[in-house]
């Protein structure tokens, strides 16, 4: 069987970003959390102390012994993408990369001292050259941002929660931390998607990759505009009950929903921020030490305020009404849970939503 997933594509010049700081592409919520953590005195020391407890060494040995390490003689096309991604984002030390046998498409970047990137065979077989380039850039973005450390902690705590599930309240305490880390990690995925776009510099390829992850290798049956319409329908549809269900559905996930990721990435690609980076105007790593935690939190708060104001989600609209001092909040809450349009009919007519 001939594998057409990695057909040669015309080489093209890509813009390189010397000394780029991860702050250039980080989602505001992700960035403010990372800046605050990096500013904590002794933060690095604490995590180094935890390294004896975390399974990093075990994971490295596992992938070394039971996966294929990417290099000049193994998965050479992936090795070229990895080196290219590190060159574009100016990551001096190229992380080790492994391909592991798993039919489910996936990739991750983990590690405390040195990040390692792992991609599954399912992902390698699913994506074409340019789509895979965006994924490799995504994982290199995780490495540059320092996400690998927190992802390793999340894996460790998730496993710990399973082991202490029988201890009264023990699992509750651990899962509270895991839930918070997952919320941060979902935002970090939006950051890494942006890094993938900076590496690939091909929005269509990034969109195709996300569509394939959602619907498989059937691009002839899919359409980018229709896929993005799903994201809009997901955000705006339903009433407050659906908003609550959305929250419950996303809580156990480490990644945002694929349609949401596609919509977020397209919005950023069309923004002035993305164009400024391409033009060479971006924060440098040499300036990271001077970054203000207050400014980062202020930017994050501004982002969330804008999100609430422009969101079409029923719950976010209600939050906006409350923040704006809207009257008759009890009535609005009742109407929106009942799916009413607010005209006073409510659900008492017997024709409410099922």
Coordinates of N, CA, C and O in Angstrom, one line a residue, residues 60 69-71 78-79 81-87 89-98 108-111 113-118 136-145 148:
X60 N 10.5 8.7 30.2 CA 11.5 8.8 29.2 C 12.0 7.4 28.8 O 12.2 7.0 27.6
X69 N 12.2 6.7 18.1 CA 12.7 8.0 18.3 C 13.0 8.7 16.9 O 13.6 8.1 16.1
X70 N 12.4 9.8 16.7 CA 12.6 10.6 15.5 C 14.0 11.1 15.3 O 14.6 11.6 16.3
X71 N 14.6 10.9 14.1 CA 15.9 11.3 13.8 C 16.2 11.3 12.4 O 15.3 11.2 11.5
X78 N 9.6 13.9 9.8 CA 9.2 14.5 11.0 C 10.4 15.2 11.7 O 10.2 16.3 12.3
X79 N 11.5 14.6 11.6 CA 12.7 15.3 12.1 C 13.0 16.6 11.5 O 13.4 17.6 12.1
X81 N 10.7 18.5 10.1 CA 9.7 19.5 10.6 C 10.0 20.0 12.0 O 9.8 21.2 12.3
X82 N 10.5 19.1 12.8 CA 10.9 19.5 14.2 C 12.0 20.5 14.2 O 11.9 21.5 14.9
X83 N 13.0 20.3 13.4 CA 14.1 21.2 13.4 C 13.7 22.5 12.8 O 14.1 23.6 13.2
X84 N 12.8 22.5 11.8 CA 12.3 23.7 11.1 C 11.5 24.5 12.1 O 11.7 25.7 12.2
X85 N 10.7 23.8 12.9 CA 9.8 24.5 13.9 C 10.7 25.2 15.0 O 10.4 26.3 15.4
X86 N 11.7 24.5 15.4 CA 12.6 25.0 16.4 C 13.4 26.2 15.9 O 13.7 27.2 16.6
X87 N 13.7 26.2 14.6 CA 14.4 27.3 13.9 C 13.5 28.5 13.8 O 14.0 29.6 14.1
X89 N 10.8 29.3 15.6 CA 10.5 29.9 16.9 C 11.8 30.1 17.8 O 11.7 30.5 18.9
X90 N 12.9 29.9 17.2 CA 14.2 30.2 17.8 C 14.4 29.4 19.1 O 14.8 30.0 20.1
X91 N 14.0 28.1 19.1 CA 14.2 27.3 20.3 C 15.5 26.6 20.1 O 15.7 25.7 19.2
X92 N 16.5 27.0 20.9 CA 17.9 26.5 20.7 C 18.1 25.0 20.8 O 18.7 24.4 19.9
X93 N 17.5 24.4 21.8 CA 17.7 23.0 22.0 C 16.5 22.2 21.5 O 15.4 22.4 21.9
X94 N 16.7 21.4 20.5 CA 15.6 20.6 19.8 C 15.2 19.5 20.8 O 16.0 18.7 21.2
X95 N 13.9 19.5 21.1 CA 13.4 18.4 22.0 C 13.5 17.0 21.4 O 13.4 16.9 20.1
X96 N 13.7 16.0 22.2 CA 13.5 14.6 21.7 C 12.1 14.4 21.3 O 11.2 14.9 21.9
X97 N 11.9 13.6 20.2 CA 10.6 13.4 19.7 C 10.4 11.9 19.4 O 11.3 11.2 18.9
X98 N 9.3 11.3 19.8 CA 9.0 9.9 19.6 C 7.7 9.7 18.9 O 6.7 10.5 19.1
X108 N 1.6 15.1 22.5 CA 1.8 15.8 23.8 C 3.3 16.2 23.9 O 4.2 15.6 23.3
X109 N 3.5 17.1 24.8 CA 4.8 17.6 25.2 C 4.9 17.6 26.7 O 4.1 18.3 27.4
X110 N 5.8 16.7 27.2 CA 5.9 16.6 28.7 C 7.4 16.6 29.1 O 8.3 16.6 28.2
X111 N 7.6 16.7 30.4 CA 9.0 16.7 30.9 C 9.2 17.9 31.8 O 8.6 19.0 31.7
X113 N 12.8 18.6 33.3 CA 14.1 19.2 33.0 C 14.2 19.5 31.5 O 14.7 20.6 31.1
X114 N 13.8 18.5 30.7 CA 13.9 18.7 29.2 C 12.6 18.2 28.6 O 12.2 17.0 28.9
X115 N 11.9 19.0 27.8 CA 10.6 18.5 27.2 C 10.9 17.5 26.2 O 11.9 17.5 25.5
X116 N 9.9 16.5 26.1 CA 10.0 15.5 25.0 C 8.6 15.6 24.3 O 7.6 15.8 25.0
X117 N 8.6 15.4 23.0 CA 7.4 15.4 22.2 C 7.0 14.0 21.8 O 7.9 13.3 21.3
X118 N 5.8 13.6 22.0 CA 5.3 12.3 21.6 C 4.1 12.5 20.6 O 3.2 13.2 20.9
X136 N 3.4 19.8 14.8 CA 4.8 19.9 15.4 C 5.1 21.3 15.9 O 5.6 21.4 17.0
X137 N 4.7 22.3 15.2 CA 4.8 23.7 15.7 C 4.0 23.9 17.0 O 4.5 24.6 17.9
X138 N 2.8 23.3 17.1 CA 2.0 23.3 18.3 C 2.8 22.8 19.5 O 2.8 23.4 20.5
X139 N 3.4 21.6 19.3 CA 4.1 21.0 20.4 C 5.4 21.8 20.8 O 5.7 21.9 21.9
X140 N 6.1 22.3 19.8 CA 7.3 23.1 20.1 C 6.8 24.4 20.8 O 7.5 24.9 21.7
X141 N 5.6 24.9 20.5 CA 5.1 26.1 21.2 C 4.9 25.7 22.7 O 5.2 26.6 23.6
X142 N 4.4 24.5 22.9 CA 4.3 24.1 24.3 C 5.6 24.1 25.0 O 5.8 24.5 26.2
X143 N 6.6 23.6 24.3 CA 8.0 23.5 24.9 C 8.5 24.9 25.2 O 9.1 25.2 26.3
X144 N 8.3 25.9 24.3 CA 8.8 27.2 24.4 C 8.1 27.9 25.6 O 8.7 28.7 26.3
X145 N 6.8 27.7 25.8 CA 6.1 28.3 26.8 C 6.3 27.7 28.2 O 5.9 28.3 29.2
X148 N 5.3 22.1 29.2 CA 5.6 20.6 29.5 C 5.6 20.3 31.0 O 5.2 19.3 31.4

